[in-house]
């Protein structure tokens, strides 16, 4: 919609400029009426829900309002036309095009889109909280503050039953709402989903009091450089992996333990709707790695979904060969792996994905599926929310249809948790989608 509106306005501006130059007149009165009409038409599109109002339309709304006010002022006060000058027409057209392009940019980068389908029968409610961990100090600052974790819940609304708890961890530079369509689909089928921001690992996070924290530059640099040749040794990469996993699993443990405590002591209907004896964890990228790690550590975690992540917790660094090897211990928690092309093509290499190899006998009971044509971010909502950003971050457009990818992924995750946590049906996924 943003691209279409910009195109229409640019065509008008250019056509009007050509008309003025052809007639050697400014036609200011006509242009003022058009400015007012354009703003009224834009408001009508908003009121009729043709345009879904969100933050991306704010700048354009302000610009069109200012243009309309200026036009109406000129019409009311009957300001005389200035003497026609071709150079003036050209420069005003260029400036107007530039202003409109900037105003439309947010709507182009973050276009409106239809939400993936929700197939469950429960209405879904949300709630946000900030949990403060009195047992941990924040390592990213020197203020002596305790570590905090912001969480958001998606859960069935207005019911008197209890539902399994699912805990989600986002990827590096991600945010807790990265897979909102997944949480909504799961909650609509009778799950309480809690997604957490890992402060200083997430792109940004906002506490319930409005305080904002952005990604730590040091962490961002570590992640970026760990994917480049010659920056870190394998031993240094292994040390970074352990540090990242400890922070994330500590956050997830803290959230689960906090929720477990609140189900016993807090009368909030949300906590009373949680069946704390049925817990699943899942995550994307680094969050998937943390989920696999947590699933191997906690006995109360009964199912794990790993979305496009290496098994960091299953790596061992061997100094004598200066390389990684896979741990030789069975992973017994039910596990579903969902891989894009970006990860799938690395599974046969001796890299940080060595433990993920399909022939790893210690994961013989794990389910593994490949989304052919998908890129790393195809398994999040970002290609829907901002196709331009997704393509930039993942190095191009994915071949797979973005709605097919996320809706099929959501269906697989739902069926897996239904089978493992609720004992519903059978889970027999295809190897390739």
Coordinates of C-alpha atoms in Angstrom, one line a residue:
X1 CA 0.0 0.0 0.0
X2 CA 2.8 2.4 0.8
X3 CA 4.5 1.8 -2.5
X4 CA 1.2 2.2 -4.4
X5 CA 0.4 5.5 -2.6
X6 CA 3.9 6.8 -3.3
X7 CA 3.7 5.9 -6.9
X8 CA 0.4 7.6 -7.4
X9 CA 1.6 10.8 -5.6
X10 CA 4.8 10.8 -7.6
X11 CA 3.0 10.4 -10.9
X12 CA 0.7 13.3 -10.0
X13 CA 3.6 15.6 -8.9
X14 CA 5.5 14.9 -12.1
X15 CA 2.4 15.2 -14.3
X16 CA 1.5 18.5 -12.6
X17 CA 4.9 19.9 -13.1
X18 CA 4.8 19.0 -16.8
X19 CA 1.4 20.6 -17.1
X20 CA 2.6 23.8 -15.4
X21 CA 5.7 24.0 -17.7
X22 CA 3.5 23.3 -20.8
X23 CA 1.1 26.1 -19.9
X24 CA 3.6 28.5 -18.4
X25 CA 1.4 28.9 -15.4
X26 CA 1.7 27.9 -11.7
X27 CA -1.9 26.7 -11.3
X28 CA -1.5 27.2 -7.6
X29 CA -5.2 27.2 -6.8
X30 CA -5.7 23.8 -8.5
X31 CA -2.7 22.4 -6.6
X32 CA -4.0 23.6 -3.3
X33 CA -7.4 22.0 -3.9
X34 CA -5.6 18.7 -4.8
X35 CA -3.6 18.9 -1.6
X36 CA -6.7 19.2 0.5
X37 CA -8.5 16.4 -1.5
X38 CA -5.5 14.1 -1.1
X39 CA -5.5 14.5 2.7
X40 CA -9.3 13.9 2.9
X41 CA -8.9 10.8 0.7
X42 CA -6.1 9.5 2.9
X43 CA -8.3 10.0 6.0
X44 CA -11.1 8.1 4.3
X45 CA -8.8 5.2 3.5
X46 CA -7.9 5.1 7.2
X47 CA -11.5 5.3 8.4
X48 CA -12.6 2.6 6.0
X49 CA -9.7 0.3 7.1
X50 CA -8.3 0.1 3.6
X51 CA -5.2 1.3 5.3
X52 CA -4.5 -0.3 8.7
X53 CA -3.3 2.4 11.0
X54 CA 0.1 1.7 12.6
X55 CA 3.4 3.6 13.3
X56 CA 4.5 3.4 9.7
X57 CA 1.8 5.9 8.6
X58 CA 2.6 8.6 11.1
X59 CA 5.1 10.6 9.1
X60 CA 3.0 10.5 5.9
X61 CA -0.1 11.6 7.8
X62 CA 1.8 14.6 9.3
X63 CA 3.2 15.6 5.8
X64 CA -0.2 15.3 4.1
X65 CA -1.8 17.3 6.9
X66 CA 0.7 20.1 6.6
X67 CA 0.3 20.2 2.9
X68 CA -3.5 20.3 3.3
X69 CA -3.3 23.1 5.9
X70 CA -1.0 25.1 3.7
X71 CA -3.3 24.6 0.7
X72 CA -6.4 25.5 2.7
X73 CA -4.7 28.6 4.1
X74 CA -3.7 29.7 0.6
X75 CA -7.2 29.2 -0.7
X76 CA -8.9 31.0 2.3
X77 CA -6.6 34.0 2.1
X78 CA -6.7 34.1 -1.7
X79 CA -3.0 34.4 -2.0
X80 CA -1.9 35.6 -5.5
X81 CA 0.1 33.4 -7.8
X82 CA 3.7 34.3 -8.0
X83 CA 5.2 34.9 -11.4
X84 CA 5.8 31.6 -13.3
X85 CA 9.4 30.3 -13.3
X86 CA 10.3 26.9 -14.7
X87 CA 13.3 26.6 -12.3
X88 CA 10.9 27.2 -9.4
X89 CA 8.5 24.5 -10.6
X90 CA 11.3 22.0 -11.0
X91 CA 12.9 22.6 -7.6
X92 CA 9.5 22.5 -5.8
X93 CA 8.7 19.2 -7.5
X94 CA 12.0 17.7 -6.6
X95 CA 11.7 18.8 -2.9
X96 CA 8.1 17.5 -2.8
X97 CA 9.1 14.2 -4.3
X98 CA 11.9 13.9 -1.7
X99 CA 9.6 14.7 1.2
X100 CA 6.9 12.3 0.1
X101 CA 9.5 9.5 -0.5
X102 CA 10.8 10.0 3.1
X103 CA 7.3 10.1 4.5
X104 CA 6.3 6.9 2.7
X105 CA 9.5 5.0 3.5
X106 CA 8.2 3.5 6.8
X107 CA 5.1 2.2 5.1
X108 CA 7.3 0.6 2.4
X109 CA 9.8 -0.9 4.8
X110 CA 7.0 -2.1 7.1
X111 CA 4.0 -2.8 4.8
X112 CA 0.6 -3.9 6.0
X113 CA 0.1 -7.6 5.5
X114 CA -2.5 -10.2 6.3
X115 CA -1.8 -12.2 9.4
X116 CA -1.1 -16.0 9.1
X117 CA -4.1 -18.1 9.7
X118 CA -5.2 -19.0 13.2
X119 CA -6.9 -22.3 13.3
X120 CA -7.7 -22.8 17.0
X121 CA -11.0 -22.2 18.8
X122 CA -9.7 -20.2 21.8
X123 CA -9.7 -16.4 21.7
X124 CA -6.1 -15.2 22.5
X125 CA -5.2 -12.7 25.1
X126 CA -1.7 -11.2 25.9
X127 CA 0.0 -9.8 28.9
X128 CA 3.5 -8.4 29.6
X129 CA 5.6 -8.4 32.7
X130 CA 9.1 -7.6 33.9
X131 CA 10.7 -10.1 36.2
X132 CA 13.7 -9.0 38.3
X133 CA 16.2 -11.7 39.3
X134 CA 17.5 -10.9 42.8
X135 CA 20.0 -13.7 42.5
X136 CA 21.9 -12.3 39.5
X137 CA 23.7 -9.0 38.8
X138 CA 23.5 -7.5 35.4
X139 CA 26.9 -8.2 33.7
X140 CA 26.4 -5.7 30.8
X141 CA 26.5 -2.6 33.1
X142 CA 28.5 -1.5 36.1
X143 CA 25.6 0.1 37.9
X144 CA 25.2 -2.8 40.3
X145 CA 21.6 -3.6 39.1
X146 CA 20.0 -7.0 39.2
X147 CA 19.3 -8.8 36.0
X148 CA 15.8 -8.3 34.6
X149 CA 13.8 -10.2 31.9
X150 CA 10.8 -8.8 30.0
X151 CA 8.3 -11.4 29.1
X152 CA 5.0 -11.5 27.1
X153 CA 2.3 -14.1 27.3
X154 CA -0.1 -15.4 24.7
X155 CA -2.9 -17.5 26.3
X156 CA -6.5 -18.6 26.0
X157 CA -8.9 -16.0 27.1
X158 CA -11.8 -16.5 29.5
X159 CA -11.4 -20.1 30.3
X160 CA -11.3 -22.1 33.6
X161 CA -8.9 -24.8 32.4
X162 CA -5.2 -25.2 32.7
X163 CA -2.8 -25.5 29.8
X164 CA 0.8 -26.5 29.1
X165 CA 3.4 -23.8 29.3
X166 CA 5.6 -23.2 26.2
X167 CA 8.7 -20.9 26.6
X168 CA 10.3 -19.2 23.5
X169 CA 13.7 -17.7 23.1
X170 CA 14.5 -15.4 20.2
X171 CA 17.7 -15.3 18.1
X172 CA 20.7 -13.0 18.4
X173 CA 19.5 -9.5 17.6
X174 CA 16.0 -10.7 17.8
X175 CA 13.0 -9.6 19.9
X176 CA 10.4 -11.6 21.8
X177 CA 7.7 -10.9 19.3
X178 CA 9.7 -12.5 16.4
X179 CA 7.3 -15.4 16.0
X180 CA 4.0 -13.8 17.2
X181 CA 2.0 -15.8 14.6
X182 CA 3.4 -19.0 16.1
X183 CA 2.5 -18.0 19.7
X184 CA -1.0 -17.0 18.6
X185 CA -1.7 -20.2 16.8
X186 CA -0.5 -22.3 19.8
X187 CA -2.5 -20.2 22.3
X188 CA -5.6 -20.6 20.1
X189 CA -5.2 -24.4 20.6
X190 CA -4.9 -24.3 24.4
X191 CA -1.3 -23.4 25.3
X192 CA 0.1 -20.6 27.4
X193 CA 3.1 -19.3 25.5
X194 CA 5.7 -17.0 27.1
X195 CA 8.3 -15.3 25.0
X196 CA 11.2 -13.5 26.7
X197 CA 13.6 -10.9 25.6
X198 CA 17.2 -11.5 26.6
X199 CA 18.3 -8.0 27.6
X200 CA 21.4 -6.9 25.7
X201 CA 21.1 -9.9 23.4
X202 CA 17.8 -8.7 22.0
X203 CA 17.7 -5.8 19.5
X204 CA 15.7 -3.9 22.0
X205 CA 13.5 -4.6 25.0
X206 CA 11.0 -2.4 26.9
X207 CA 10.1 -3.0 30.5
X208 CA 6.6 -2.5 31.9
X209 CA 7.8 0.9 33.3
X210 CA 8.8 2.0 29.8
X211 CA 12.6 1.7 30.2
X212 CA 14.3 0.6 27.0
X213 CA 17.5 -1.4 26.6
X214 CA 19.2 -2.0 23.3
X215 CA 21.6 -4.7 22.1
X216 CA 25.0 -4.6 23.6
X217 CA 27.6 -3.5 21.0
X218 CA 30.2 -6.0 22.4
X219 CA 27.8 -8.9 22.1
X220 CA 26.8 -7.8 18.6
X221 CA 30.4 -7.6 17.6
X222 CA 31.1 -11.1 19.1
X223 CA 28.3 -12.7 17.1
X224 CA 29.3 -10.9 13.9
X225 CA 33.0 -11.7 14.2
X226 CA 32.4 -15.4 15.2
X227 CA 31.0 -15.9 11.7
X228 CA 34.1 -14.6 10.0
X229 CA 37.3 -16.4 9.2
X230 CA 40.4 -15.5 11.2
X231 CA 38.9 -13.3 13.9
X232 CA 38.6 -15.8 16.7
X233 CA 40.3 -19.2 17.2
X234 CA 38.1 -22.2 17.6
X235 CA 38.9 -22.2 21.3
X236 CA 37.8 -18.6 21.6
X237 CA 34.6 -19.3 19.7
X238 CA 33.9 -22.2 22.1
X239 CA 34.3 -19.8 25.1
X240 CA 31.9 -17.3 23.5
X241 CA 29.3 -20.1 22.9
X242 CA 29.5 -21.2 26.5
X243 CA 29.1 -17.6 27.7
X244 CA 26.1 -16.9 25.4
X245 CA 24.4 -20.2 26.4
X246 CA 24.8 -19.6 30.1
X247 CA 23.2 -16.2 30.0
X248 CA 20.3 -17.4 27.9
X249 CA 19.6 -20.6 29.8
X250 CA 19.9 -18.7 33.1
X251 CA 17.2 -16.3 31.8
X252 CA 15.0 -19.2 30.7
X253 CA 15.5 -21.1 34.0
X254 CA 14.7 -17.9 35.9
X255 CA 11.5 -17.3 33.9
X256 CA 10.3 -20.9 34.3
X257 CA 11.1 -20.9 38.0
X258 CA 9.3 -17.6 38.5
X259 CA 6.2 -18.8 36.7
X260 CA 6.3 -22.1 38.6
X261 CA 6.4 -20.1 41.9
X262 CA 3.6 -17.8 40.8
X263 CA 1.3 -20.6 39.9
X264 CA 1.4 -21.5 43.6
X265 CA 1.2 -18.0 45.1
X266 CA -0.2 -15.5 42.6
X267 CA -4.0 -15.4 42.0
X268 CA -3.6 -13.7 38.6
X269 CA -5.9 -15.8 36.3
X270 CA -3.0 -16.1 33.8
X271 CA -0.8 -18.0 36.2
X272 CA -3.8 -20.1 37.4
X273 CA -4.3 -21.1 33.8
X274 CA -0.9 -22.8 33.5
X275 CA -0.4 -26.5 33.9
X276 CA 3.2 -26.3 35.2
X277 CA 3.6 -30.0 35.0
X278 CA 3.6 -29.8 31.2
X279 CA 6.4 -27.6 29.8
X280 CA 7.9 -27.3 26.3
X281 CA 10.6 -24.9 25.1
X282 CA 11.4 -23.7 21.7
X283 CA 13.4 -21.0 20.0
X284 CA 14.9 -19.6 16.8
X285 CA 18.6 -19.5 16.0
X286 CA 20.6 -18.8 19.2
X287 CA 17.3 -19.2 21.0
X288 CA 16.9 -22.7 19.5
X289 CA 20.4 -23.6 20.7
X290 CA 19.5 -22.4 24.2
X291 CA 16.2 -24.4 24.1
X292 CA 18.1 -27.6 23.2
X293 CA 20.5 -26.9 26.0
X294 CA 17.7 -26.4 28.5
X295 CA 15.9 -29.5 27.3
X296 CA 18.9 -31.5 28.2
X297 CA 19.3 -29.9 31.6
X298 CA 15.8 -29.7 33.1
X299 CA 13.8 -32.8 33.9
X300 CA 10.5 -30.8 33.8
X301 CA 11.0 -29.8 30.2
X302 CA 9.2 -32.5 28.2
X303 CA 9.5 -31.3 24.6
X304 CA 11.9 -29.1 22.6
X305 CA 11.6 -27.4 19.2
X306 CA 14.9 -26.2 17.6
X307 CA 14.3 -23.7 14.8
X308 CA 17.5 -23.4 12.6
X309 CA 20.1 -23.5 15.3
X310 CA 23.3 -25.5 16.1
X311 CA 23.4 -27.7 19.1
X312 CA 25.8 -25.5 21.0
X313 CA 25.3 -27.5 24.2
X314 CA 26.4 -30.7 22.5
X315 CA 29.7 -29.4 21.3
X316 CA 33.1 -30.2 22.9
X317 CA 36.3 -28.4 22.0
X318 CA 39.3 -30.7 21.6
X319 CA 42.5 -28.8 22.1
X320 CA 44.7 -31.5 20.6
X321 CA 42.9 -31.3 17.2
X322 CA 41.8 -27.6 17.6
X323 CA 38.3 -28.5 16.5
X324 CA 34.8 -29.3 17.7
X325 CA 33.4 -32.8 18.3
X326 CA 29.9 -33.9 19.3
X327 CA 29.2 -35.1 22.9
X328 CA 28.8 -38.8 23.3
X329 CA 25.7 -38.7 25.4
X330 CA 22.1 -39.6 24.4
X331 CA 19.6 -36.7 24.2
X332 CA 16.4 -38.2 25.5
X333 CA 14.0 -35.2 25.5
X334 CA 11.6 -35.3 22.5
X335 CA 13.1 -32.9 19.9
X336 CA 11.9 -31.4 16.6
X337 CA 14.5 -29.7 14.4
X338 CA 13.2 -27.4 11.7
X339 CA 15.9 -26.2 9.2
X340 CA 16.1 -23.7 6.4
X341 CA 18.5 -24.1 3.5
X342 CA 21.0 -21.8 5.3
X343 CA 21.5 -24.4 8.0
X344 CA 20.6 -27.6 6.0
X345 CA 23.6 -27.1 3.7
X346 CA 26.0 -27.0 6.7
X347 CA 24.8 -30.2 8.4
X348 CA 27.3 -32.4 6.5
X349 CA 30.3 -30.1 7.3
X350 CA 32.6 -30.4 10.3
X351 CA 31.6 -27.1 11.8
X352 CA 29.6 -25.9 14.8
X353 CA 26.8 -28.0 13.3
X354 CA 28.7 -31.2 13.7
X355 CA 26.4 -32.4 16.6
X356 CA 23.4 -31.6 14.3
X357 CA 24.3 -34.2 11.8
X358 CA 21.3 -36.4 10.9
X359 CA 23.4 -39.6 11.6
X360 CA 24.3 -38.5 15.1
X361 CA 23.2 -41.7 17.0
X362 CA 22.7 -39.7 20.2
X363 CA 19.8 -37.9 18.6
X364 CA 18.3 -40.9 16.9
X365 CA 14.8 -40.2 18.2
X366 CA 14.8 -36.6 17.1
X367 CA 12.5 -35.4 14.2
X368 CA 14.2 -33.4 11.5
X369 CA 12.6 -31.5 8.7
X370 CA 13.9 -29.2 6.0
X371 CA 12.1 -26.3 4.5
X372 CA 13.4 -26.3 1.0
X373 CA 13.9 -22.8 -0.4
X374 CA 13.7 -21.1 3.0
X375 CA 16.3 -18.8 4.4
X376 CA 17.1 -18.3 8.1
X377 CA 14.5 -15.6 8.7
X378 CA 11.8 -17.4 6.7
X379 CA 11.1 -19.2 10.0
X380 CA 10.1 -16.0 11.7
X381 CA 7.5 -13.4 11.1
X382 CA 10.0 -10.8 9.8
X383 CA 9.4 -11.5 6.0
X384 CA 5.8 -10.7 6.6
X385 CA 6.4 -7.7 8.9
X386 CA 9.2 -6.2 6.8
X387 CA 10.3 -8.1 3.6
X388 CA 12.9 -5.5 2.8
X389 CA 14.6 -5.9 6.2
X390 CA 14.4 -9.7 6.0
X391 CA 16.0 -9.8 2.6
X392 CA 18.8 -7.4 3.7
X393 CA 19.6 -9.3 6.8
X394 CA 19.5 -12.8 5.3
X395 CA 21.3 -11.9 2.0
X396 CA 18.4 -12.1 -0.4
X397 CA 14.8 -13.2 -0.9
X398 CA 13.9 -16.7 0.0
X399 CA 12.5 -19.0 -2.8
X400 CA 9.8 -20.4 -0.5
X401 CA 6.4 -18.6 -0.2
X402 CA 6.6 -16.7 3.1
X403 CA 3.0 -17.6 4.1
X404 CA 3.5 -21.3 3.3
X405 CA 6.7 -21.3 5.3
X406 CA 5.4 -19.7 8.5
X407 CA 2.0 -21.4 8.5
X408 CA 3.5 -24.9 7.8
X409 CA 6.1 -24.3 10.5
X410 CA 3.3 -23.3 13.0
X411 CA 1.3 -26.4 12.1
X412 CA 4.3 -28.6 12.7
X413 CA 5.1 -27.1 16.0
X414 CA 1.5 -27.3 17.1
X415 CA 1.2 -31.0 16.1
X416 CA 4.5 -31.8 17.8
X417 CA 3.6 -30.2 21.1
X418 CA 0.1 -31.7 20.9
X419 CA 1.6 -35.2 20.5
X420 CA 4.3 -34.8 23.2
X421 CA 2.5 -32.7 25.8
X422 CA -1.2 -33.6 25.3
X423 CA -0.9 -37.0 23.8
X424 CA -3.1 -36.0 20.8
X425 CA -2.8 -37.9 17.6
X426 CA 0.4 -39.0 15.9
X427 CA 3.4 -36.9 14.8
X428 CA 4.8 -38.1 11.4
X429 CA 6.3 -35.1 9.7
X430 CA 7.7 -35.2 6.1
X431 CA 11.4 -34.8 5.7
X432 CA 11.1 -31.9 3.3
X433 CA 8.6 -29.1 2.9

